[in-house]
Amino acid sequence: MISTKPSITLLATLLILLVSSLSIWAQVAHPPEGDNQRSKVCQWMGEVEVCVTYNSPNVTSPSGKSRRGEIWGNLIPYGWNQDRWMENDGEHPTPKPWRGGANENTTLAISHNILIEGKELAAGVYGMFFLPGEREWQLILSKDSNKWGHYFYNEKNDVLRVKLVPEKGEYREWLTYDFTTKKPDSTTLALLWEDLKVPIHISIPNIHKVYIEEIKKDLTSSKMLYWYNWHEAAKYCFYNNVELELGLRWADKAINQDWIGNANFATLKTKADLLHALKRDHEADSIMQFAIKYSGGVFELHNYGRELLEKMKLDEAMKVLKLNATKYPDYWVTQLGLARAYGASGDFKTALKYAYAAKKIIPKKELAMRHLSLKVLIEQLEKKQIPNVYLWSSGCVQEY
């Protein structure tokens, strides 16, 4: 009888053939196609990250011939490319854009919503294509971000198209993407190759909204367990004049929240600052009178007094700086504070007395650091000039 079951030898042969056929497609590590090295460049705008991933061709051909002057309009055609490779119907090719690099798609990845050339783009990863031109380019961003080159490009998957203006650039042998301007809420991404530069302007429509949302996330994590994180959140709102009511709630958390709140000079002052910004001046002034009692050191009252001087609240500043001098009579900073207060009120004789007193008791190390500012202050007072008051935008004193 002839057996209908395959022999062990036959099964083994089939298995070997199957493994062999699969091994044709299995590849070990190897250099990129055409030696076009894979590259990636990223830039942050605060919490917002923008990354471009691409394969970088060079001007010199694999045979060693320079193609300078032949890249644009020749190697990289202007307009749509009529490439027929991988077409289902080679007789009717589908026009394709340039992939912005070599090999796989060039991709643009963004962590938050942004604007590109003024047009909105949602967070995500996009295939990055171009239509080059002599005087005008077009950037195309597509949902297709994981295809091979432009061969499977489909305009139905486009999410954004914007016009770009090419410029003459410094020579680049290798195609490069670089961030040529870097600001808190904007950047310029430039394509650079051969003698051409193509800038792409990227911006964040509302950078403060981004930070506020990130702060909200932080305050639902373990960071919520520390009063100073609530305080920093409240300060962000005040210093940037955004979400003031929210900032006030965060300030209250920093002061009063169960078992983590801390009613100190800094937290109380931030709450008062927010109340002033909300035009609730009476409440703010009341809190500051209370906050002064919680002053933890000579510099807190000194800086607050300087801030009042900068706002031309001379009577309030004098009270605060006198209180500081009463609490710390032998500290040079309090004498300097009184010199500035009396100078601001026009009593130059008394101001000079305190300025010389500060200079007399200041430690040598501090004097070496503050010599110029003290010298300028004394010169101003001797000339009967109102002293300058320099403050950082955050309210911190730049010089004593």
mmCIF file of C-alpha atoms in Angstrom:
data_model
loop_
_atom_site.group_PDB
_atom_site.id
_atom_site.type_symbol
_atom_site.label_atom_id
_atom_site.label_comp_id
_atom_site.label_asym_id
_atom_site.label_seq_id
_atom_site.Cartn_x
_atom_site.Cartn_y
_atom_site.Cartn_z
ATOM 1 C CA MET A 1 0.000 0.000 0.000
ATOM 2 C CA ILE A 2 1.279 3.492 -0.859
ATOM 3 C CA SER A 3 1.269 5.856 2.111
ATOM 4 C CA THR A 4 -0.477 9.235 1.647
ATOM 5 C CA LYS A 5 1.466 10.815 4.519
ATOM 6 C CA PRO A 6 4.498 12.950 3.567
ATOM 7 C CA SER A 7 7.789 11.426 4.558
ATOM 8 C CA ILE A 8 9.991 12.984 7.230
ATOM 9 C CA THR A 9 12.629 13.645 4.556
ATOM 10 C CA LEU A 10 10.124 15.543 2.402
ATOM 11 C CA LEU A 11 8.957 17.654 5.335
ATOM 12 C CA ALA A 12 12.519 18.520 6.223
ATOM 13 C CA THR A 13 13.240 19.517 2.620
ATOM 14 C CA LEU A 14 10.189 21.760 2.483
ATOM 15 C CA LEU A 15 11.134 23.382 5.769
ATOM 16 C CA ILE A 16 14.652 24.100 4.519
ATOM 17 C CA LEU A 17 13.262 25.649 1.344
ATOM 18 C CA LEU A 18 10.839 27.785 3.358
ATOM 19 C CA VAL A 19 13.559 29.046 5.679
ATOM 20 C CA SER A 20 15.814 29.727 2.715
ATOM 21 C CA SER A 21 13.122 31.722 0.950
ATOM 22 C CA LEU A 22 12.450 33.777 4.080
ATOM 23 C CA SER A 23 16.149 34.456 4.565
ATOM 24 C CA ILE A 24 16.188 36.291 1.253
ATOM 25 C CA TRP A 25 14.139 39.029 2.908
ATOM 26 C CA ALA A 26 15.877 38.995 6.290
ATOM 27 C CA GLN A 27 18.645 41.581 6.488
ATOM 28 C CA VAL A 28 21.379 42.206 9.007
ATOM 29 C CA ALA A 29 22.651 45.704 9.758
ATOM 30 C CA HIS A 30 23.932 47.464 6.652
ATOM 31 C CA PRO A 31 24.697 51.002 5.475
ATOM 32 C CA PRO A 32 21.758 53.133 4.302
ATOM 33 C CA GLU A 33 20.761 53.067 0.646
ATOM 34 C CA GLY A 34 23.205 55.196 -1.375
ATOM 35 C CA ASP A 35 25.106 56.014 1.847
ATOM 36 C CA ASN A 36 22.514 58.725 2.535
ATOM 37 C CA GLN A 37 22.954 58.866 6.280
ATOM 38 C CA ARG A 38 19.886 59.046 8.465
ATOM 39 C CA SER A 39 19.749 62.314 10.408
ATOM 40 C CA LYS A 40 17.569 63.971 13.006
ATOM 41 C CA VAL A 41 17.394 67.511 14.340
ATOM 42 C CA CYS A 42 15.149 68.812 17.131
ATOM 43 C CA GLN A 43 14.383 72.167 18.687
ATOM 44 C CA TRP A 44 12.405 73.123 21.768
ATOM 45 C CA MET A 45 10.310 76.232 22.268
ATOM 46 C CA GLY A 46 9.716 75.899 25.979
ATOM 47 C CA GLU A 47 7.590 72.777 26.310
ATOM 48 C CA VAL A 48 7.050 72.442 22.544
ATOM 49 C CA GLU A 49 9.360 70.097 20.630
ATOM 50 C CA VAL A 50 9.804 70.068 16.849
ATOM 51 C CA CYS A 51 11.853 67.298 15.174
ATOM 52 C CA VAL A 52 12.778 66.541 11.564
ATOM 53 C CA THR A 53 14.019 63.058 10.623
ATOM 54 C CA TYR A 54 15.530 62.593 7.167
ATOM 55 C CA ASN A 55 18.132 60.822 5.045
ATOM 56 C CA SER A 56 20.836 63.182 3.846
ATOM 57 C CA PRO A 57 22.102 62.999 0.232
ATOM 58 C CA ASN A 58 25.194 64.907 -0.871
ATOM 59 C CA VAL A 59 26.091 67.057 -3.852
ATOM 60 C CA THR A 60 28.887 64.726 -4.983
ATOM 61 C CA SER A 61 27.587 61.666 -6.834
ATOM 62 C CA PRO A 62 28.493 58.098 -5.781
ATOM 63 C CA SER A 63 31.008 58.070 -8.661
ATOM 64 C CA GLY A 64 32.777 61.113 -7.176
ATOM 65 C CA LYS A 65 31.498 63.714 -9.645
ATOM 66 C CA SER A 66 30.401 67.073 -8.235
ATOM 67 C CA ARG A 67 26.831 67.930 -9.166
ATOM 68 C CA ARG A 68 27.027 71.513 -7.965
ATOM 69 C CA GLY A 69 24.804 73.653 -10.173
ATOM 70 C CA GLU A 70 22.827 70.578 -11.244
ATOM 71 C CA ILE A 71 20.808 69.877 -8.090
ATOM 72 C CA TRP A 72 17.833 72.204 -8.445
ATOM 73 C CA GLY A 73 15.738 71.849 -11.552
ATOM 74 C CA ASN A 74 17.738 68.823 -12.686
ATOM 75 C CA LEU A 75 18.492 66.151 -10.086
ATOM 76 C CA ILE A 76 15.560 67.562 -8.072
ATOM 77 C CA PRO A 77 13.005 68.624 -10.718
ATOM 78 C CA TYR A 78 10.972 71.773 -10.307
ATOM 79 C CA GLY A 79 7.291 71.195 -9.702
ATOM 80 C CA TRP A 80 5.699 67.759 -9.749
ATOM 81 C CA ASN A 81 7.845 64.719 -10.469
ATOM 82 C CA GLN A 82 6.504 62.343 -13.143
ATOM 83 C CA ASP A 83 8.372 59.346 -11.723
ATOM 84 C CA ARG A 84 6.720 56.098 -12.898
ATOM 85 C CA TRP A 85 8.459 53.629 -10.595
ATOM 86 C CA MET A 86 6.094 51.474 -8.533
ATOM 87 C CA GLU A 87 3.091 52.701 -10.552
ATOM 88 C CA ASN A 88 0.240 50.258 -11.111
ATOM 89 C CA ASP A 89 -0.151 51.731 -14.540
ATOM 90 C CA GLY A 90 3.159 52.886 -15.942
ATOM 91 C CA GLU A 91 1.419 54.587 -18.849
ATOM 92 C CA HIS A 92 -0.426 56.997 -16.566
ATOM 93 C CA PRO A 93 2.038 58.121 -13.843
ATOM 94 C CA THR A 94 0.775 60.005 -10.822
ATOM 95 C CA PRO A 95 2.616 63.303 -10.234
ATOM 96 C CA LYS A 96 4.633 63.262 -7.035
ATOM 97 C CA PRO A 97 6.368 65.867 -4.862
ATOM 98 C CA TRP A 98 9.985 65.659 -3.694
ATOM 99 C CA ARG A 99 10.480 63.766 -0.430
ATOM 100 C CA GLY A 100 12.783 66.428 1.073
ATOM 101 C CA GLY A 101 15.664 63.987 1.398
ATOM 102 C CA ALA A 102 16.546 60.451 0.316
ATOM 103 C CA ASN A 103 15.216 56.932 0.987
ATOM 104 C CA GLU A 104 12.303 56.870 3.462
ATOM 105 C CA ASN A 105 9.950 59.793 3.946
ATOM 106 C CA THR A 106 11.282 62.883 5.627
ATOM 107 C CA THR A 107 9.089 63.426 8.693
ATOM 108 C CA LEU A 108 8.128 66.359 10.863
ATOM 109 C CA ALA A 109 7.096 65.533 14.436
ATOM 110 C CA ILE A 110 5.572 68.150 16.766
ATOM 111 C CA SER A 111 4.555 67.684 20.383
ATOM 112 C CA HIS A 112 1.923 70.467 20.509
ATOM 113 C CA ASN A 113 -0.270 72.403 18.106
ATOM 114 C CA ILE A 114 1.754 75.007 16.188
ATOM 115 C CA LEU A 115 1.534 77.432 13.270
ATOM 116 C CA ILE A 116 3.555 76.886 10.101
ATOM 117 C CA GLU A 117 3.741 80.007 7.976
ATOM 118 C CA GLY A 118 0.708 81.212 9.925
ATOM 119 C CA LYS A 119 -1.416 78.100 9.314
ATOM 120 C CA GLU A 120 -2.533 75.773 12.105
ATOM 121 C CA LEU A 121 -1.070 72.284 12.415
ATOM 122 C CA ALA A 122 -2.120 69.801 15.089
ATOM 123 C CA ALA A 123 0.398 67.843 17.149
ATOM 124 C CA GLY A 124 1.540 64.649 15.424
ATOM 125 C CA VAL A 125 3.979 63.118 12.939
ATOM 126 C CA TYR A 126 3.754 64.072 9.264
ATOM 127 C CA GLY A 127 5.379 63.125 5.994
ATOM 128 C CA MET A 128 7.248 66.169 4.682
ATOM 129 C CA PHE A 129 7.185 66.850 0.940
ATOM 130 C CA PHE A 130 8.121 69.785 -1.279
ATOM 131 C CA LEU A 131 7.353 71.211 -4.693
ATOM 132 C CA PRO A 132 10.590 73.070 -5.527
ATOM 133 C CA GLY A 133 10.552 76.071 -7.852
ATOM 134 C CA GLU A 134 12.954 78.734 -9.058
ATOM 135 C CA ARG A 135 11.208 81.534 -7.152
ATOM 136 C CA GLU A 136 8.625 79.773 -5.003
ATOM 137 C CA TRP A 137 8.388 76.452 -3.198
ATOM 138 C CA GLN A 138 5.487 74.654 -1.636
ATOM 139 C CA LEU A 139 5.656 72.619 1.550
ATOM 140 C CA ILE A 140 3.240 69.698 1.779
ATOM 141 C CA LEU A 141 2.610 67.899 5.064
ATOM 142 C CA SER A 142 0.860 64.551 4.777
ATOM 143 C CA LYS A 143 -0.689 61.987 7.092
ATOM 144 C CA ASP A 144 1.593 59.475 5.343
ATOM 145 C CA SER A 145 4.750 59.499 7.425
ATOM 146 C CA ASN A 146 6.040 55.920 7.089
ATOM 147 C CA LYS A 147 6.160 55.281 3.348
ATOM 148 C CA TRP A 148 9.225 54.797 1.140
ATOM 149 C CA GLY A 149 9.993 58.118 -0.465
ATOM 150 C CA HIS A 150 7.310 59.744 -2.580
ATOM 151 C CA TYR A 151 6.311 56.657 -4.537
ATOM 152 C CA PHE A 152 3.092 56.100 -2.611
ATOM 153 C CA TYR A 153 2.226 59.762 -2.124
ATOM 154 C CA ASN A 154 -1.520 60.464 -2.212
ATOM 155 C CA GLU A 155 -2.737 64.035 -2.135
ATOM 156 C CA LYS A 156 -5.897 62.891 -0.321
ATOM 157 C CA ASN A 157 -3.730 62.528 2.771
ATOM 158 C CA ASP A 158 -2.452 66.123 2.698
ATOM 159 C CA VAL A 159 -3.118 68.074 5.900
ATOM 160 C CA LEU A 160 -1.308 71.312 5.087
ATOM 161 C CA ARG A 161 0.151 73.169 2.120
ATOM 162 C CA VAL A 162 2.036 76.466 2.440
ATOM 163 C CA LYS A 163 4.158 78.558 0.111
ATOM 164 C CA LEU A 164 7.850 79.143 0.837
ATOM 165 C CA VAL A 165 10.389 81.563 -0.605
ATOM 166 C CA PRO A 166 13.862 80.099 -1.340
ATOM 167 C CA GLU A 167 17.017 82.120 -0.676
ATOM 168 C CA LYS A 168 20.661 81.901 -1.603
ATOM 169 C CA GLY A 169 22.560 80.121 1.172
ATOM 170 C CA GLU A 170 26.080 79.135 2.104
ATOM 171 C CA TYR A 171 27.270 75.995 0.328
ATOM 172 C CA ARG A 172 26.259 72.711 1.964
ATOM 173 C CA GLU A 173 27.640 69.447 0.596
ATOM 174 C CA TRP A 174 25.092 67.397 2.533
ATOM 175 C CA LEU A 175 21.393 68.166 2.642
ATOM 176 C CA THR A 176 20.777 69.537 6.114
ATOM 177 C CA TYR A 177 17.830 70.759 8.149
ATOM 178 C CA ASP A 178 18.693 73.319 10.807
ATOM 179 C CA PHE A 179 16.911 75.695 13.184
ATOM 180 C CA THR A 180 18.326 79.088 12.303
ATOM 181 C CA THR A 181 16.324 81.262 14.726
ATOM 182 C CA LYS A 182 15.368 80.259 18.254
ATOM 183 C CA LYS A 183 12.907 82.356 20.243
ATOM 184 C CA PRO A 184 10.658 81.479 23.222
ATOM 185 C CA ASP A 185 7.593 81.060 21.014
ATOM 186 C CA SER A 186 8.947 80.733 17.470
ATOM 187 C CA THR A 187 11.725 79.250 15.382
ATOM 188 C CA THR A 188 12.817 79.018 11.757
ATOM 189 C CA LEU A 189 13.458 75.589 10.286
ATOM 190 C CA ALA A 190 15.652 75.801 7.190
ATOM 191 C CA LEU A 191 16.328 73.265 4.449
ATOM 192 C CA LEU A 192 19.947 73.796 3.342
ATOM 193 C CA TRP A 193 21.553 72.084 0.395
ATOM 194 C CA GLU A 194 24.070 73.051 -2.259
ATOM 195 C CA ASP A 195 23.728 76.861 -2.554
ATOM 196 C CA LEU A 196 20.087 77.075 -1.498
ATOM 197 C CA LYS A 197 18.278 77.847 1.740
ATOM 198 C CA VAL A 198 14.526 77.368 2.179
ATOM 199 C CA PRO A 199 13.227 78.817 5.485
ATOM 200 C CA ILE A 200 10.047 77.542 7.155
ATOM 201 C CA HIS A 201 8.607 79.773 9.880
ATOM 202 C CA ILE A 202 7.158 77.989 12.898
ATOM 203 C CA SER A 203 5.409 79.633 15.836
ATOM 204 C CA ILE A 204 3.220 78.821 18.817
ATOM 205 C CA PRO A 205 -0.165 80.582 18.752
ATOM 206 C CA ASN A 206 -0.320 80.935 22.555
ATOM 207 C CA ILE A 207 2.845 79.973 24.429
ATOM 208 C CA HIS A 208 1.314 80.831 27.812
ATOM 209 C CA LYS A 209 -1.558 78.431 27.213
ATOM 210 C CA VAL A 210 0.994 75.675 26.616
ATOM 211 C CA TYR A 211 2.759 76.422 29.903
ATOM 212 C CA ILE A 212 -0.505 76.691 31.827
ATOM 213 C CA GLU A 213 -1.616 73.281 30.550
ATOM 214 C CA GLU A 214 1.734 71.753 31.482
ATOM 215 C CA ILE A 215 1.559 73.341 34.931
ATOM 216 C CA LYS A 216 -1.918 71.893 35.410
ATOM 217 C CA LYS A 217 -0.559 68.433 34.604
ATOM 218 C CA ASP A 218 2.345 68.915 37.009
ATOM 219 C CA LEU A 219 -0.031 69.882 39.793
ATOM 220 C CA THR A 220 -1.911 66.603 39.458
ATOM 221 C CA SER A 221 1.337 64.639 39.943
ATOM 222 C CA SER A 222 3.465 64.223 43.054
ATOM 223 C CA LYS A 223 4.591 67.826 42.519
ATOM 224 C CA MET A 224 1.299 68.886 44.086
ATOM 225 C CA LEU A 225 2.678 67.822 47.478
ATOM 226 C CA TYR A 226 5.028 70.812 47.759
ATOM 227 C CA TRP A 227 3.806 74.345 48.476
ATOM 228 C CA TYR A 228 6.520 75.969 46.389
ATOM 229 C CA ASN A 229 5.215 74.324 43.186
ATOM 230 C CA TRP A 230 1.802 75.944 43.743
ATOM 231 C CA HIS A 231 3.658 79.169 44.458
ATOM 232 C CA GLU A 232 5.716 78.968 41.254
ATOM 233 C CA ALA A 233 2.528 78.275 39.300
ATOM 234 C CA ALA A 234 0.867 81.354 40.806
ATOM 235 C CA LYS A 235 3.943 83.485 40.035
ATOM 236 C CA TYR A 236 3.875 82.367 36.415
ATOM 237 C CA CYS A 237 0.347 83.740 36.060
ATOM 238 C CA PHE A 238 1.267 87.043 37.687
ATOM 239 C CA TYR A 239 4.525 87.706 35.837
ATOM 240 C CA ASN A 240 2.953 86.931 32.472
ATOM 241 C CA ASN A 241 -0.428 88.551 33.237
ATOM 242 C CA VAL A 242 -2.357 85.435 32.246
ATOM 243 C CA GLU A 243 -5.087 83.415 33.982
ATOM 244 C CA LEU A 244 -4.980 85.718 37.002
ATOM 245 C CA GLU A 245 -7.979 84.147 38.729
ATOM 246 C CA LEU A 246 -6.426 80.709 38.307
ATOM 247 C CA GLY A 247 -3.149 82.084 39.638
ATOM 248 C CA LEU A 248 -4.980 83.423 42.690
ATOM 249 C CA ARG A 249 -6.428 79.975 43.374
ATOM 250 C CA TRP A 250 -2.958 78.472 43.090
ATOM 251 C CA ALA A 251 -1.597 81.136 45.452
ATOM 252 C CA ASP A 252 -4.280 80.182 47.996
ATOM 253 C CA LYS A 253 -3.220 76.542 47.671
ATOM 254 C CA ALA A 254 0.399 77.502 48.355
ATOM 255 C CA ILE A 255 -0.692 79.316 51.520
ATOM 256 C CA ASN A 256 -3.624 77.345 52.894
ATOM 257 C CA GLN A 257 -3.727 73.837 51.460
ATOM 258 C CA ASP A 258 -4.014 71.187 54.163
ATOM 259 C CA TRP A 259 -0.683 70.004 55.588
ATOM 260 C CA ILE A 260 1.406 71.474 52.739
ATOM 261 C CA GLY A 261 0.430 75.154 52.746
ATOM 262 C CA ASN A 262 3.042 77.669 53.864
ATOM 263 C CA ALA A 263 2.045 81.243 54.770
ATOM 264 C CA ASN A 264 5.399 82.973 54.328
ATOM 265 C CA PHE A 265 6.433 86.343 52.931
ATOM 266 C CA ALA A 266 6.909 85.009 49.399
ATOM 267 C CA THR A 267 3.558 83.202 49.138
ATOM 268 C CA LEU A 268 1.623 86.051 50.710
ATOM 269 C CA LYS A 269 3.302 88.637 48.495
ATOM 270 C CA THR A 270 2.489 86.658 45.361
ATOM 271 C CA LYS A 271 -1.154 86.518 46.388
ATOM 272 C CA ALA A 272 -1.097 90.281 46.991
ATOM 273 C CA ASP A 273 0.519 90.849 43.576
ATOM 274 C CA LEU A 274 -2.254 88.873 41.911
ATOM 275 C CA LEU A 275 -4.918 90.796 43.818
ATOM 276 C CA HIS A 276 -3.344 94.084 42.703
ATOM 277 C CA ALA A 277 -3.361 92.806 39.105
ATOM 278 C CA LEU A 278 -7.070 92.035 39.530
ATOM 279 C CA LYS A 279 -7.653 95.612 40.831
ATOM 280 C CA ARG A 280 -8.488 94.329 44.310
ATOM 281 C CA ASP A 281 -6.055 96.759 45.912
ATOM 282 C CA HIS A 282 -7.601 96.928 49.378
ATOM 283 C CA GLU A 283 -7.330 93.165 49.840
ATOM 284 C CA ALA A 284 -3.792 93.193 48.457
ATOM 285 C CA ASP A 285 -2.625 95.957 50.817
ATOM 286 C CA SER A 286 -4.158 94.162 53.784
ATOM 287 C CA ILE A 287 -2.311 90.953 52.910
ATOM 288 C CA MET A 288 1.001 92.792 52.518
ATOM 289 C CA GLN A 289 0.688 94.325 55.979
ATOM 290 C CA PHE A 290 0.282 90.795 57.245
ATOM 291 C CA ALA A 291 3.105 89.471 55.032
ATOM 292 C CA ILE A 292 5.639 91.928 56.405
ATOM 293 C CA LYS A 293 5.349 90.195 59.775
ATOM 294 C CA TYR A 294 6.418 86.960 58.092
ATOM 295 C CA SER A 295 9.547 88.422 56.527
ATOM 296 C CA GLY A 296 12.225 85.798 56.857
ATOM 297 C CA GLY A 297 15.273 87.943 56.205
ATOM 298 C CA VAL A 298 16.778 91.306 55.429
ATOM 299 C CA PHE A 299 16.632 90.929 51.656
ATOM 300 C CA GLU A 300 12.908 90.158 51.469
ATOM 301 C CA LEU A 301 11.966 93.500 53.024
ATOM 302 C CA HIS A 302 14.752 95.319 51.181
ATOM 303 C CA ASN A 303 13.617 94.021 47.798
ATOM 304 C CA TYR A 304 10.005 94.826 48.608
ATOM 305 C CA GLY A 305 10.981 98.356 49.616
ATOM 306 C CA ARG A 306 12.930 98.784 46.376
ATOM 307 C CA GLU A 307 9.909 97.553 44.438
ATOM 308 C CA LEU A 308 7.726 100.171 46.139
ATOM 309 C CA LEU A 309 10.298 102.846 45.270
ATOM 310 C CA GLU A 310 10.224 101.736 41.651
ATOM 311 C CA LYS A 311 6.421 102.162 41.723
ATOM 312 C CA MET A 312 6.872 105.620 43.294
ATOM 313 C CA LYS A 313 5.036 104.576 46.464
ATOM 314 C CA LEU A 314 7.484 106.559 48.544
ATOM 315 C CA ASP A 315 5.652 106.615 51.883
ATOM 316 C CA GLU A 316 5.042 102.873 51.853
ATOM 317 C CA ALA A 317 8.626 102.219 50.786
ATOM 318 C CA MET A 318 9.971 104.380 53.608
ATOM 319 C CA LYS A 319 7.922 102.476 56.202
ATOM 320 C CA VAL A 320 9.150 99.107 54.929
ATOM 321 C CA LEU A 321 12.805 100.148 54.704
ATOM 322 C CA LYS A 322 12.716 101.771 58.154
ATOM 323 C CA LEU A 323 11.207 98.580 59.568
ATOM 324 C CA ASN A 324 14.017 96.609 57.934
ATOM 325 C CA ALA A 325 16.626 98.922 59.479
ATOM 326 C CA THR A 326 14.974 98.505 62.892
ATOM 327 C CA LYS A 327 15.071 94.707 62.614
ATOM 328 C CA TYR A 328 18.602 94.599 61.171
ATOM 329 C CA PRO A 329 20.315 97.854 62.279
ATOM 330 C CA ASP A 330 23.883 96.666 61.720
ATOM 331 C CA TYR A 331 23.400 95.262 58.241
ATOM 332 C CA TRP A 332 24.761 97.339 55.370
ATOM 333 C CA VAL A 333 21.812 96.514 53.083
ATOM 334 C CA THR A 334 19.317 98.235 55.402
ATOM 335 C CA GLN A 335 21.476 101.376 55.473
ATOM 336 C CA LEU A 336 21.646 101.329 51.703
ATOM 337 C CA GLY A 337 17.864 100.920 51.535
ATOM 338 C CA LEU A 338 17.369 104.029 53.661
ATOM 339 C CA ALA A 339 19.846 105.929 51.477
ATOM 340 C CA ARG A 340 17.743 105.150 48.454
ATOM 341 C CA ALA A 341 14.467 105.936 50.234
ATOM 342 C CA TYR A 342 15.634 109.355 51.486
ATOM 343 C CA GLY A 343 17.223 110.073 48.137
ATOM 344 C CA ALA A 344 13.945 109.282 46.355
ATOM 345 C CA SER A 345 12.114 111.689 48.666
ATOM 346 C CA GLY A 346 14.662 114.474 48.007
ATOM 347 C CA ASP A 347 16.386 114.458 51.421
ATOM 348 C CA PHE A 348 19.881 114.125 49.965
ATOM 349 C CA LYS A 349 21.717 115.048 53.168
ATOM 350 C CA THR A 350 20.133 112.201 55.156
ATOM 351 C CA ALA A 351 20.466 109.881 52.179
ATOM 352 C CA LEU A 352 24.219 110.520 52.018
ATOM 353 C CA LYS A 353 24.553 109.790 55.721
ATOM 354 C CA TYR A 354 23.084 106.324 55.230
ATOM 355 C CA ALA A 355 25.020 105.706 52.007
ATOM 356 C CA TYR A 356 28.335 106.392 53.806
ATOM 357 C CA ALA A 357 27.167 104.252 56.738
ATOM 358 C CA ALA A 358 26.505 101.366 54.339
ATOM 359 C CA LYS A 359 29.932 101.793 52.735
ATOM 360 C CA LYS A 360 31.595 101.819 56.155
ATOM 361 C CA ILE A 361 30.131 98.519 57.391
ATOM 362 C CA ILE A 362 29.876 96.545 54.160
ATOM 363 C CA PRO A 363 32.242 93.518 54.179
ATOM 364 C CA LYS A 364 35.263 93.823 51.889
ATOM 365 C CA LYS A 365 34.074 90.968 49.689
ATOM 366 C CA GLU A 366 30.687 92.621 49.198
ATOM 367 C CA LEU A 367 32.315 96.014 48.678
ATOM 368 C CA ALA A 368 34.375 94.617 45.817
ATOM 369 C CA MET A 369 31.152 93.433 44.181
ATOM 370 C CA ARG A 370 29.080 96.553 44.922
ATOM 371 C CA HIS A 371 31.772 99.216 44.629
ATOM 372 C CA LEU A 372 30.509 100.623 41.322
ATOM 373 C CA SER A 373 26.846 100.787 42.328
ATOM 374 C CA LEU A 374 27.720 102.419 45.653
ATOM 375 C CA LYS A 375 29.993 104.899 43.874
ATOM 376 C CA VAL A 376 27.247 105.803 41.398
ATOM 377 C CA LEU A 377 24.664 106.149 44.180
ATOM 378 C CA ILE A 378 26.873 108.489 46.226
ATOM 379 C CA GLU A 379 27.698 110.579 43.140
ATOM 380 C CA GLN A 380 23.993 110.929 42.345
ATOM 381 C CA LEU A 381 23.180 111.988 45.903
ATOM 382 C CA GLU A 382 26.061 114.491 46.012
ATOM 383 C CA LYS A 383 24.698 116.027 42.791
ATOM 384 C CA LYS A 384 21.221 116.024 44.399
ATOM 385 C CA GLN A 385 19.890 113.610 41.804
ATOM 386 C CA ILE A 386 17.146 111.087 42.527
ATOM 387 C CA PRO A 387 18.848 107.647 42.612
ATOM 388 C CA ASN A 388 18.113 105.176 39.867
ATOM 389 C CA VAL A 389 16.176 102.059 40.777
ATOM 390 C CA TYR A 390 16.913 98.998 38.675
ATOM 391 C CA LEU A 391 14.589 96.013 38.908
ATOM 392 C CA TRP A 392 14.282 92.859 36.899
ATOM 393 C CA SER A 393 10.865 92.346 35.304
ATOM 394 C CA SER A 394 10.238 89.636 37.894
ATOM 395 C CA GLY A 395 10.492 92.183 40.698
ATOM 396 C CA CYS A 396 13.890 90.986 41.912
ATOM 397 C CA VAL A 397 16.538 93.610 42.538
ATOM 398 C CA GLN A 398 19.345 93.736 39.997
ATOM 399 C CA GLU A 399 21.666 95.787 42.221
ATOM 400 C CA TYR A 400 21.429 96.766 45.858
#
